[in-house]
mmCIF file of C-alpha atoms and ligand atoms in Angstrom:
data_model
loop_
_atom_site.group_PDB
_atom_site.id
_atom_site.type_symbol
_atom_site.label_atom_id
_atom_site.label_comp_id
_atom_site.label_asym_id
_atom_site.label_seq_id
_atom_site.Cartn_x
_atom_site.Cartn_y
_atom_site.Cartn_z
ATOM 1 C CA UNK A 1 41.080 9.888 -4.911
ATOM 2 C CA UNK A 2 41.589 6.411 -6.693
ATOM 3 C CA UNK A 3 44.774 5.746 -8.767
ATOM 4 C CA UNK A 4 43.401 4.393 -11.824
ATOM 5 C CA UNK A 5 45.977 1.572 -13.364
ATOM 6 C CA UNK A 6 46.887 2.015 -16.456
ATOM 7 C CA UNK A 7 47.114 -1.197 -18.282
ATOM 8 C CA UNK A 8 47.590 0.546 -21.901
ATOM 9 C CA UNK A 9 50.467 2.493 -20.617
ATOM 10 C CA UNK A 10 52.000 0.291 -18.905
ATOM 11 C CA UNK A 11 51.681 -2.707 -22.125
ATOM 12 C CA UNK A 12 53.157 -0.110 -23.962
ATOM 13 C CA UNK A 13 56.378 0.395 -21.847
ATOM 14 C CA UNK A 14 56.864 -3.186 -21.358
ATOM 15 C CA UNK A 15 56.166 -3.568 -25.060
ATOM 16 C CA UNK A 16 59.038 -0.818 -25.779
ATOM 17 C CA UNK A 17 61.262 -2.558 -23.497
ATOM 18 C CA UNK A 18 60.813 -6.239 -25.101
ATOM 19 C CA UNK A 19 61.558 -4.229 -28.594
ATOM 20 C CA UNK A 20 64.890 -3.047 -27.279
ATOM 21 C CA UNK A 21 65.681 -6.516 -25.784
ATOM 22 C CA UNK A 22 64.819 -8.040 -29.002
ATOM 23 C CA UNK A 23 67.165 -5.535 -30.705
ATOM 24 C CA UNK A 24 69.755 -6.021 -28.588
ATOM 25 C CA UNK A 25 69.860 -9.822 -28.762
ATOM 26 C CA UNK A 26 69.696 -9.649 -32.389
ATOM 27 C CA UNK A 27 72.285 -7.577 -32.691
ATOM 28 C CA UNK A 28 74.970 -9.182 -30.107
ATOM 29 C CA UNK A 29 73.940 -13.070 -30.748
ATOM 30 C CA UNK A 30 72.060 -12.783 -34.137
ATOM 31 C CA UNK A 31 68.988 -14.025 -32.993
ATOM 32 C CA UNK A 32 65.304 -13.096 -33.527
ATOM 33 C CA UNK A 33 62.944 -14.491 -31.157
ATOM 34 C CA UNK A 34 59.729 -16.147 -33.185
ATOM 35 C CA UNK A 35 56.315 -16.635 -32.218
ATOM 36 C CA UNK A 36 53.831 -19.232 -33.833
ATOM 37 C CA UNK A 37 50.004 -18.519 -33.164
ATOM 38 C CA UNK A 38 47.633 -21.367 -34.137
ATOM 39 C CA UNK A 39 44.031 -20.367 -34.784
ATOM 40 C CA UNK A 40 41.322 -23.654 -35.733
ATOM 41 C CA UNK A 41 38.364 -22.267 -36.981
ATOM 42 C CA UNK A 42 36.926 -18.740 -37.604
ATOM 43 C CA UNK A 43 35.741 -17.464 -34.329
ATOM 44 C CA UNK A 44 35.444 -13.748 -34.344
ATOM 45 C CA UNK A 45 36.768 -12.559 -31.443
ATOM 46 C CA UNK A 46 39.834 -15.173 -31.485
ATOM 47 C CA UNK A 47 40.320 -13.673 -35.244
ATOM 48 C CA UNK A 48 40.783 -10.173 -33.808
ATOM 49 C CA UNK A 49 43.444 -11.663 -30.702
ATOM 50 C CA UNK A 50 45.311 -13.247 -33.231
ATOM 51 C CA UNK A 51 45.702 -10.591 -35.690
ATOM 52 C CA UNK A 52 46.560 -8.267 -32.688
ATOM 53 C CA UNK A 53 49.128 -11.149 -31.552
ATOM 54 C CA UNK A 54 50.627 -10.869 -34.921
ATOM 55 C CA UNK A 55 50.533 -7.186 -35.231
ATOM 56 C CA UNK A 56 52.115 -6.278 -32.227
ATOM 57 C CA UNK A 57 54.990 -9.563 -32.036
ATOM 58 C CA UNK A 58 55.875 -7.827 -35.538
ATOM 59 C CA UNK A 59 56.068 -4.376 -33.777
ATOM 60 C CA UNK A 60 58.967 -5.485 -31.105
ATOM 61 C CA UNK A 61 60.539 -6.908 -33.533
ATOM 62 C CA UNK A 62 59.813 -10.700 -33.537
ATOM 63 C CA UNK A 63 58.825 -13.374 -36.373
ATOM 64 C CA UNK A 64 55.244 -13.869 -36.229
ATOM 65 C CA UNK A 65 54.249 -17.433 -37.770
ATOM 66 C CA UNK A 66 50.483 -17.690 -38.055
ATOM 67 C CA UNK A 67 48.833 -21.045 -39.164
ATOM 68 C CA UNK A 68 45.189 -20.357 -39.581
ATOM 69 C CA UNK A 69 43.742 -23.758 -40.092
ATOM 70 C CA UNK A 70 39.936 -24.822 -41.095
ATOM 71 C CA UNK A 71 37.249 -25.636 -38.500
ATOM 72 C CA UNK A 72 37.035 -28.982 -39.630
ATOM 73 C CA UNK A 73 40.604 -29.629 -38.843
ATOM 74 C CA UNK A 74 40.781 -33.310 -36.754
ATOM 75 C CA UNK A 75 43.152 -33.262 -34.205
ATOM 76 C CA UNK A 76 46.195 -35.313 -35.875
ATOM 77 C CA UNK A 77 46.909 -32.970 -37.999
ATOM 78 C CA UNK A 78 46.611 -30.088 -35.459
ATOM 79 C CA UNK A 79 49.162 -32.172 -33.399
ATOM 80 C CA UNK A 80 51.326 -32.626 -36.862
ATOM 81 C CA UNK A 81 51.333 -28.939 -36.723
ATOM 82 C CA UNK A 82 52.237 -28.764 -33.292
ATOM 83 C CA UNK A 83 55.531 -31.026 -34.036
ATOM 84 C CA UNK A 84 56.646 -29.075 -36.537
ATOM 85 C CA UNK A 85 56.574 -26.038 -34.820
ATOM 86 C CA UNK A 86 58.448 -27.879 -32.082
ATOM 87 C CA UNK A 87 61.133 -29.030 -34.181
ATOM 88 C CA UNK A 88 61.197 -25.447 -35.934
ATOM 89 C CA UNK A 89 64.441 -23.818 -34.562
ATOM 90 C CA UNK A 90 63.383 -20.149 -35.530
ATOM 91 C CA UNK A 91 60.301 -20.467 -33.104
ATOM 92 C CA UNK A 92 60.305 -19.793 -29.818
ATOM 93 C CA UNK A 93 56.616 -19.727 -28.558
ATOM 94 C CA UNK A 94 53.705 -21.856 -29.722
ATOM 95 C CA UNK A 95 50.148 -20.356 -28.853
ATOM 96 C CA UNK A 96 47.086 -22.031 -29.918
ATOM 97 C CA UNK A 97 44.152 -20.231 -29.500
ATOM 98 C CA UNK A 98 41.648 -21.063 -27.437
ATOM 99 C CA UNK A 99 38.544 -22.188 -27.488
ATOM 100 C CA UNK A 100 39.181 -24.860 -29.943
ATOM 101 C CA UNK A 101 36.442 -26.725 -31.819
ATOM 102 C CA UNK A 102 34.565 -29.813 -30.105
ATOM 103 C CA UNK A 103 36.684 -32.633 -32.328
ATOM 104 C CA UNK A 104 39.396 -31.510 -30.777
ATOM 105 C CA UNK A 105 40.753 -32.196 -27.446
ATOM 106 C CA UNK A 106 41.863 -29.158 -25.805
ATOM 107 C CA UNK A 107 44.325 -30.722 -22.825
ATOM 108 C CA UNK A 108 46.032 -33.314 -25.346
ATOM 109 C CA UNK A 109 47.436 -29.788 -27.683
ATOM 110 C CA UNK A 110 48.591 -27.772 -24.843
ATOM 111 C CA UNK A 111 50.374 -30.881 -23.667
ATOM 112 C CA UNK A 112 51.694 -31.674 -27.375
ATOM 113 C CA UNK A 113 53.860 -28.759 -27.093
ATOM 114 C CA UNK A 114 57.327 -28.509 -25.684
ATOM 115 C CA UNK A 115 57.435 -27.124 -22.393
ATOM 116 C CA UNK A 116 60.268 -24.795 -23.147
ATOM 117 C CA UNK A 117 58.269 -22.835 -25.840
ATOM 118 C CA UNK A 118 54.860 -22.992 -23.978
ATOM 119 C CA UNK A 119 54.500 -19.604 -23.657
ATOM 120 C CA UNK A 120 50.989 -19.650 -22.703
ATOM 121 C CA UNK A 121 52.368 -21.303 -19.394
ATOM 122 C CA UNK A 122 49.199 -24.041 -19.480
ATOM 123 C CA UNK A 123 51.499 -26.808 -20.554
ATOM 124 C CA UNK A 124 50.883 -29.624 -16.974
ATOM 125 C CA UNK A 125 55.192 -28.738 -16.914
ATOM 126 C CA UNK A 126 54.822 -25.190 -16.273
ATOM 127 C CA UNK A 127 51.752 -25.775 -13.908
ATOM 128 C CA UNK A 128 53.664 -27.900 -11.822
ATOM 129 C CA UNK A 129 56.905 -25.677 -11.655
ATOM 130 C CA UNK A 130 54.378 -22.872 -10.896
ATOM 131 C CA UNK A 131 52.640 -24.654 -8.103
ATOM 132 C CA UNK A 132 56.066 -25.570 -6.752
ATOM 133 C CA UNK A 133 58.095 -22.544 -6.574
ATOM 134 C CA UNK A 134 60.256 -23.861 -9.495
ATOM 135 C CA UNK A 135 61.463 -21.393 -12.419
ATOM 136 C CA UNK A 136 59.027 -22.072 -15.702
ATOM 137 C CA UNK A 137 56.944 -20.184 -17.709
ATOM 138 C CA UNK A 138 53.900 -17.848 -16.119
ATOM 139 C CA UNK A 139 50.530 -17.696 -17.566
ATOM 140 C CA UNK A 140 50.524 -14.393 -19.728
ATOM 141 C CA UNK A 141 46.902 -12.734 -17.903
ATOM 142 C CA UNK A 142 48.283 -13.404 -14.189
ATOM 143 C CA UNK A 143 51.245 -12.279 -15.026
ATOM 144 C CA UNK A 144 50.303 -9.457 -16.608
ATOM 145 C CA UNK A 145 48.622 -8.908 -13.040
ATOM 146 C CA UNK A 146 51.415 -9.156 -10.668
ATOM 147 C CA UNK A 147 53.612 -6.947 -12.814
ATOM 148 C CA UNK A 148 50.902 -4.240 -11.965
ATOM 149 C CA UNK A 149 50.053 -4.993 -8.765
ATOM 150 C CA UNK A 150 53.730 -4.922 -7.751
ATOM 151 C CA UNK A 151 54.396 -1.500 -9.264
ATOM 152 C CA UNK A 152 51.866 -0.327 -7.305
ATOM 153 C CA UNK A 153 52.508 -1.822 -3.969
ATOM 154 C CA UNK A 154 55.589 -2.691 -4.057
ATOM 155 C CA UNK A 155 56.677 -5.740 -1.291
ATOM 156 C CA UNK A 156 53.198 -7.605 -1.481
ATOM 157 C CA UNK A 157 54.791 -9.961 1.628
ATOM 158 C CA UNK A 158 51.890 -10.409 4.311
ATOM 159 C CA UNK A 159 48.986 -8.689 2.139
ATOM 160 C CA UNK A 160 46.134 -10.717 2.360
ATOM 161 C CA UNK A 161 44.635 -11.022 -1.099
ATOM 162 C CA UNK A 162 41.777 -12.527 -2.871
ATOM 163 C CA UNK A 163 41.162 -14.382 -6.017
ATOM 164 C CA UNK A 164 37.563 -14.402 -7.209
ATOM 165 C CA UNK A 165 37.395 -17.342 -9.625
ATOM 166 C CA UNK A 166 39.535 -20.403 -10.232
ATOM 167 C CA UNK A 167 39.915 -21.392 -13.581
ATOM 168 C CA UNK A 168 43.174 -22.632 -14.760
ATOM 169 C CA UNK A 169 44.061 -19.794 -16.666
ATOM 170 C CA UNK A 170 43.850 -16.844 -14.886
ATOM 171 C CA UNK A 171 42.421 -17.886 -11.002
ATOM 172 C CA UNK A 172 44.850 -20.812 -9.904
ATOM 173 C CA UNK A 173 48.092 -19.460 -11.547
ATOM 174 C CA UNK A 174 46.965 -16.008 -9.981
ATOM 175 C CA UNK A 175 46.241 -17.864 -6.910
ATOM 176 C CA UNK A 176 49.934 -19.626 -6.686
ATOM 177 C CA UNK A 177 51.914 -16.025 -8.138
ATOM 178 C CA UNK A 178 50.210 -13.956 -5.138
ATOM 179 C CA UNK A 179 51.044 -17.109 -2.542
ATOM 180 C CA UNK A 180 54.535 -17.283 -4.211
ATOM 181 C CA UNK A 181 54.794 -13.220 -2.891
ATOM 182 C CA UNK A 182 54.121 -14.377 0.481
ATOM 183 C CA UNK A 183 50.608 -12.926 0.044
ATOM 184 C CA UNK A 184 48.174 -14.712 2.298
ATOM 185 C CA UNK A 185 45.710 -16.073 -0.698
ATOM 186 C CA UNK A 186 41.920 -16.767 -0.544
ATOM 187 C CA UNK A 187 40.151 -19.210 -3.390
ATOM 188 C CA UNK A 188 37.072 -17.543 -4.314
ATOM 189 C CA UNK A 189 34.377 -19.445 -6.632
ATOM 190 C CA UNK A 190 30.361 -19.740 -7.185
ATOM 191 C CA UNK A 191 30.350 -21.925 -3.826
ATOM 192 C CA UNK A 192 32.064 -19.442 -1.793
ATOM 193 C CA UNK A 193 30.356 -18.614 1.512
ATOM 194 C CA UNK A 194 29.597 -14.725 2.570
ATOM 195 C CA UNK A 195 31.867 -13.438 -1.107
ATOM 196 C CA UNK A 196 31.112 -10.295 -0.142
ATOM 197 C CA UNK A 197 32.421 -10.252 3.940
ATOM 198 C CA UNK A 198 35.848 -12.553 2.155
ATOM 199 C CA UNK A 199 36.323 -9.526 -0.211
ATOM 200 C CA UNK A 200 36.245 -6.937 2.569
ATOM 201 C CA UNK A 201 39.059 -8.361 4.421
ATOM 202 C CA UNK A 202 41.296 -8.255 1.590
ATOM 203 C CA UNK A 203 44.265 -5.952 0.651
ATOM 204 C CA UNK A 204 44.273 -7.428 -2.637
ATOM 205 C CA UNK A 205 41.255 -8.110 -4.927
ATOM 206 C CA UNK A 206 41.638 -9.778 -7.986
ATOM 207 C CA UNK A 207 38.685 -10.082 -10.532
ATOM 208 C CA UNK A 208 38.281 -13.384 -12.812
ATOM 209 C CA UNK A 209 34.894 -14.414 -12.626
ATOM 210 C CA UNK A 210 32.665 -13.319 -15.869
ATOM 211 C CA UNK A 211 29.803 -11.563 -14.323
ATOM 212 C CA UNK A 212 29.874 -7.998 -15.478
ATOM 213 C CA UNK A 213 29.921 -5.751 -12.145
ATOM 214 C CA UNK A 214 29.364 -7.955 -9.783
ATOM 215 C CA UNK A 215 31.743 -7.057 -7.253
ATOM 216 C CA UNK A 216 30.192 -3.646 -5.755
ATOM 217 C CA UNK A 217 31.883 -1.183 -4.278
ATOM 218 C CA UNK A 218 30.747 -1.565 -0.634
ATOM 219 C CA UNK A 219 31.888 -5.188 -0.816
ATOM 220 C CA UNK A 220 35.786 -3.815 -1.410
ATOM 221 C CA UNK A 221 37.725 -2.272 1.906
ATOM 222 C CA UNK A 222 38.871 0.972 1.823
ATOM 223 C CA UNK A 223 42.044 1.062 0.640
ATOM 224 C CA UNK A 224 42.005 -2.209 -0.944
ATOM 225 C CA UNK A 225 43.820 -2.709 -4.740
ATOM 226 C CA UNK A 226 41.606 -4.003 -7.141
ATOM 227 C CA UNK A 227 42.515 -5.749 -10.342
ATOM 228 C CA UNK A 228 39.676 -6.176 -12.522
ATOM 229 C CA UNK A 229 40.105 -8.915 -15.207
ATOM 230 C CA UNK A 230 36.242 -9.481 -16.384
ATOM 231 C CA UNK A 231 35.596 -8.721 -20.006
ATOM 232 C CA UNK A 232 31.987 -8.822 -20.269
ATOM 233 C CA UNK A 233 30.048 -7.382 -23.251
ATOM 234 C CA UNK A 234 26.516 -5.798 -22.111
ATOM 235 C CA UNK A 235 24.089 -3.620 -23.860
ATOM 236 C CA UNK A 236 23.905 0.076 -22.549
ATOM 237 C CA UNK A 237 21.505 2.128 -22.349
ATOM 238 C CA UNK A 238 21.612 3.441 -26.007
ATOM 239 C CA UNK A 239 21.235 -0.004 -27.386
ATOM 240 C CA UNK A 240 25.053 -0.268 -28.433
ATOM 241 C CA UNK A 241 27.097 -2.885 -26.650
ATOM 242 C CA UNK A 242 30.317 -2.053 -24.597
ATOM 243 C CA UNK A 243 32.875 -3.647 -22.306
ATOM 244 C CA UNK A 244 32.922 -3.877 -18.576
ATOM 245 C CA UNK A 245 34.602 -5.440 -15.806
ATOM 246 C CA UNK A 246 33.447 -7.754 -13.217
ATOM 247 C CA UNK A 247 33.832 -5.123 -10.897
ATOM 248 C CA UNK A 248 31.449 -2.398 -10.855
ATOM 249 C CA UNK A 249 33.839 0.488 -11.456
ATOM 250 C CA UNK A 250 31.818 3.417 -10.355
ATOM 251 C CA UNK A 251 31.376 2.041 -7.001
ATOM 252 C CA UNK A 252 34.533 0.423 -6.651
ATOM 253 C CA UNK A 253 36.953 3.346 -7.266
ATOM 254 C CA UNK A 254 34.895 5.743 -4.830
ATOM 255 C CA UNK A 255 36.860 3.060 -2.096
ATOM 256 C CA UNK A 256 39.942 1.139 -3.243
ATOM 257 C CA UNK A 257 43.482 2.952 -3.658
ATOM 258 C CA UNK A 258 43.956 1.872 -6.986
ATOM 259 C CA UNK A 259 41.351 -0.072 -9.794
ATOM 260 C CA UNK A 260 42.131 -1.352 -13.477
ATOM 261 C CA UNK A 261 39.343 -0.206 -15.705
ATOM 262 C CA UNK A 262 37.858 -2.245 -18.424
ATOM 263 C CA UNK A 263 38.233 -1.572 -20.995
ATOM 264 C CA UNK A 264 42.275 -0.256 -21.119
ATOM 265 C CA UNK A 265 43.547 -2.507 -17.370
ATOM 266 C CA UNK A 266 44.212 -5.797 -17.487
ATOM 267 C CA UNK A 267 43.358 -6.229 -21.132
ATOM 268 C CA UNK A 268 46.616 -4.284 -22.525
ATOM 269 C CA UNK A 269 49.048 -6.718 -20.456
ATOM 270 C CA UNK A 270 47.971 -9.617 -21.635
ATOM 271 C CA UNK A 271 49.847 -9.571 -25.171
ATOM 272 C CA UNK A 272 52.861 -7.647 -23.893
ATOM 273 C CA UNK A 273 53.073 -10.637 -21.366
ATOM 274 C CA UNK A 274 52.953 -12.900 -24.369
ATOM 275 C CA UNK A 275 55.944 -11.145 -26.014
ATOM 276 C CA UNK A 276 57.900 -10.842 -22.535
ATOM 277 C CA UNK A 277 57.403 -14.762 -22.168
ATOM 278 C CA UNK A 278 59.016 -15.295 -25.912
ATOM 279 C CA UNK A 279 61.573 -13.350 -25.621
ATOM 280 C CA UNK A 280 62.788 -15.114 -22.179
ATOM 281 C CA UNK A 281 62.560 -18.299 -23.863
ATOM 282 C CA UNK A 282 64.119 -17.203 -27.296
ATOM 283 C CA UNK A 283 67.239 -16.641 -24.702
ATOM 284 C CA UNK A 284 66.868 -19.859 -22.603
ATOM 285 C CA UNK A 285 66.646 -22.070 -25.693
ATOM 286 C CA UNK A 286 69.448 -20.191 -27.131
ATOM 287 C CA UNK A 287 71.412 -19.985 -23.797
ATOM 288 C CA UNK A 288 71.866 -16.563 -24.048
ATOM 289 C CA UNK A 289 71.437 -14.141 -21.108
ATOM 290 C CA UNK A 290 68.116 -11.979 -21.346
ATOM 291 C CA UNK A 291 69.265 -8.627 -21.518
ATOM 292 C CA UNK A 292 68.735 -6.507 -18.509
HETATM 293 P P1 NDP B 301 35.887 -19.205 -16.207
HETATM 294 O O1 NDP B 301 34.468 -19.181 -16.670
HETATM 295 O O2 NDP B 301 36.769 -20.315 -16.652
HETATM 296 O O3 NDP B 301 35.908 -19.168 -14.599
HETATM 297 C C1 NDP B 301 35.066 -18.330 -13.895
HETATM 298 C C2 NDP B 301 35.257 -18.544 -12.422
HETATM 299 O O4 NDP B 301 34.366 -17.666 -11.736
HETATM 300 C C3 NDP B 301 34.943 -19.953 -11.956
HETATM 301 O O5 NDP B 301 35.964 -20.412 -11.102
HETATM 302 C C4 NDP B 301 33.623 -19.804 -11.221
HETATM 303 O O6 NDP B 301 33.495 -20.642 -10.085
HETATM 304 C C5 NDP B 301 33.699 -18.376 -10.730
HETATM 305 N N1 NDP B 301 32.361 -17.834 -10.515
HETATM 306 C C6 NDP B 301 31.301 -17.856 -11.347
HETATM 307 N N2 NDP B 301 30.234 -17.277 -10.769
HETATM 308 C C7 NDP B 301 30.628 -16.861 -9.563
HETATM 309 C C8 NDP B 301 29.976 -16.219 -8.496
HETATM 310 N N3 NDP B 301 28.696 -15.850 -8.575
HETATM 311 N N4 NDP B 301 30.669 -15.962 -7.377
HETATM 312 C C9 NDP B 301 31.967 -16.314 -7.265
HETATM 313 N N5 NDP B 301 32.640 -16.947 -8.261
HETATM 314 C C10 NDP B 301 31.969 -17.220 -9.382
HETATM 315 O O7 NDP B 301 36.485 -17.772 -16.617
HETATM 316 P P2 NDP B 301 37.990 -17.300 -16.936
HETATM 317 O O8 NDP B 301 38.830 -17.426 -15.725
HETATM 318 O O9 NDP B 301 38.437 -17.884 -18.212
HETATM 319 O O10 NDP B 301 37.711 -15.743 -17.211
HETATM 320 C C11 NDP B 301 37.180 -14.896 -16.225
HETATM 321 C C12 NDP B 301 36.944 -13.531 -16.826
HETATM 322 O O11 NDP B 301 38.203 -12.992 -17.221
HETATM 323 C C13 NDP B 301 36.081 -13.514 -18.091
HETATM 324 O O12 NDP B 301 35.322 -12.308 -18.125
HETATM 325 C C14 NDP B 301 37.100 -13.501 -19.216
HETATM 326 O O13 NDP B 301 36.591 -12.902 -20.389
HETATM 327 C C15 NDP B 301 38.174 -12.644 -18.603
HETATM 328 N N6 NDP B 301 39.519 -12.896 -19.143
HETATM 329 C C16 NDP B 301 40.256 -11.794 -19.472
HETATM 330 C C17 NDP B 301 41.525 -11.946 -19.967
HETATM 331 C C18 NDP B 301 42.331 -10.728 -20.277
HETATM 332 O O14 NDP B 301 43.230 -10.767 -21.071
HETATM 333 N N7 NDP B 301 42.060 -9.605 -19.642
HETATM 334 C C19 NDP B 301 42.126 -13.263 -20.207
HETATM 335 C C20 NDP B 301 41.289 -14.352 -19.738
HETATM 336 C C21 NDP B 301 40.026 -14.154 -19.240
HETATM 337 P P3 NDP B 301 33.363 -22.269 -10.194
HETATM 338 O O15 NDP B 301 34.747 -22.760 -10.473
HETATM 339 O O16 NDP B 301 32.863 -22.639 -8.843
HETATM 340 O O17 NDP B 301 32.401 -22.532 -11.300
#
């Protein structure tokens, strides 16, 4: 039998436990961790991330600052923004949601804001202290992933794990967390040779591609943990759309130990990540200790 990894469960436990922290350090240092989220333009499914941003930063007991700004907004004065939320001592973490629109230069905004309340983790400083073992801050959706993966297994020293996909913000940082476990890490993309024979030697699969169920079951060795990050919307059979993985799940779970579905695995963590980075950095930049 699978163990089927609870992502919802286990966002709301870390959720519960960033609430107390926030509590605590409210009450011993008087200070409430804030978090700013930046949305350009009216994108539907960025709408619904941010208002579940807000809801739940509100919920653990944060400021939530949202600055929803017009589509047509040119990128000086989404960069005027961005300096006044750096200069804003009662916020601690900048997001700007992406994608942004074309005008705007993606790259030049994440690197507009300060490193120290990055909490995204995309800012080139936090790459580069990622990449080199140095203490900055993680990307939220790989992070999110470890946490599970290492509640699971445990030590992941010597496991020999895969990364399907090797985008900035969920493959590479993946990539470097698993190699910075002592994992022995393999790169996956669309120009991989044989995917299927490099998924079946791994102990570890992780997911980040955008194909939904691509990965099938008799690709996965027995045994093997699979985190499934896809979010793909399909049409089923009824004719009314829902989310899957890029895993095939039906297949998949008849073989590995343990699988995140999709909807309710990976999903859930990414937003309790985003308050757990916050909060760290709400105590760095006040040079407090996080609470334990
Ligand atoms: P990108 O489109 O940026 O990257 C996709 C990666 O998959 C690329 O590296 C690409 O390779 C690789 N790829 C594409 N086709 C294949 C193939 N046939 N075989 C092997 N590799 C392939 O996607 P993201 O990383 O942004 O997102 C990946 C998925 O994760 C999406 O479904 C997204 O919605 C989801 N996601 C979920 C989040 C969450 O909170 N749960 C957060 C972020 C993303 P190449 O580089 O060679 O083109």
């Amino acid at each position: 039998m699978t163990h089927i990894i609870d992502g919802k469960a286990f966002a709301k436990g870390l959720r519960a436990e960033v609430g107390r922290k926030v509590a605590h350090i409210k009450e011993a240092h008087g200070v409430t961790p804030g978090l700013a989220v930046v949305l350009v333009g009216e994108d539907p499914a960025s709408q619904v991330y941010v208002r579940n941003k807000g809801k739940q930063t509100v919920e653990a007991g944060m400021q939530s600052f949202e600055h929803k700004l017009p589509a047509e907004t040119s990128q000086d004065e989404l960069l005027a923004l961005i300096d006044r939320l750096n200069e804003d001592a009662s916020v601690h973490g900048i997001l700007v949601q992406l994608p942004l629109p074309a005008q705007i230069d993606e790259e030049a905004v994440i690197n507009a804001i300060r490193p120290d309340k990055d909490v995204d983790g995309f800012h080139l400083s936090n790459v580069g202290k990622l990449a080199t073992g140095a203490d900055g801050i993680v990307p939220c959706t790989p992070l999110g992933c470890l946490m599970m993966l290492k509640d699971y297994l445990g030590d992941l020293s010597g496991k020999r794990a895969i990364i399907v996909g090797r985008s900035n913000i969920v493959g590479k940082p993946m990539g470097l967390l698993l190699l910075r476990e002592s994992c022995t890490v393999t790169m996956a993309h669309s120009r991989t040779v044989d995917l299927p024979g490099e998924i079946r030697r791994a102990d570890i699969v992780v997911a980040a591609v955008g194909r939904p169920k691509m990965i099938q079951g008799d690709w996965v060795k027995p045994g093997a943990v699979v985190i499934d990050v896809g979010i793909n919307r399909i049409e089923k059979e009824d004719g009314k759309t829902g989310l899957v993985g890029d895993v095939d799940y039906e297949s998949a779970s008849q073989v590995a130990a343990a699988i995140t579905p999709v909807p309710g695995g990976v999903g859930p963590m990414t937003i309790a990540c985003l308050l757990h980075n916050t909060l760290q950095q709400a105590c760095r930049l006040h040079d407090i200790p996080v609470p334990e």
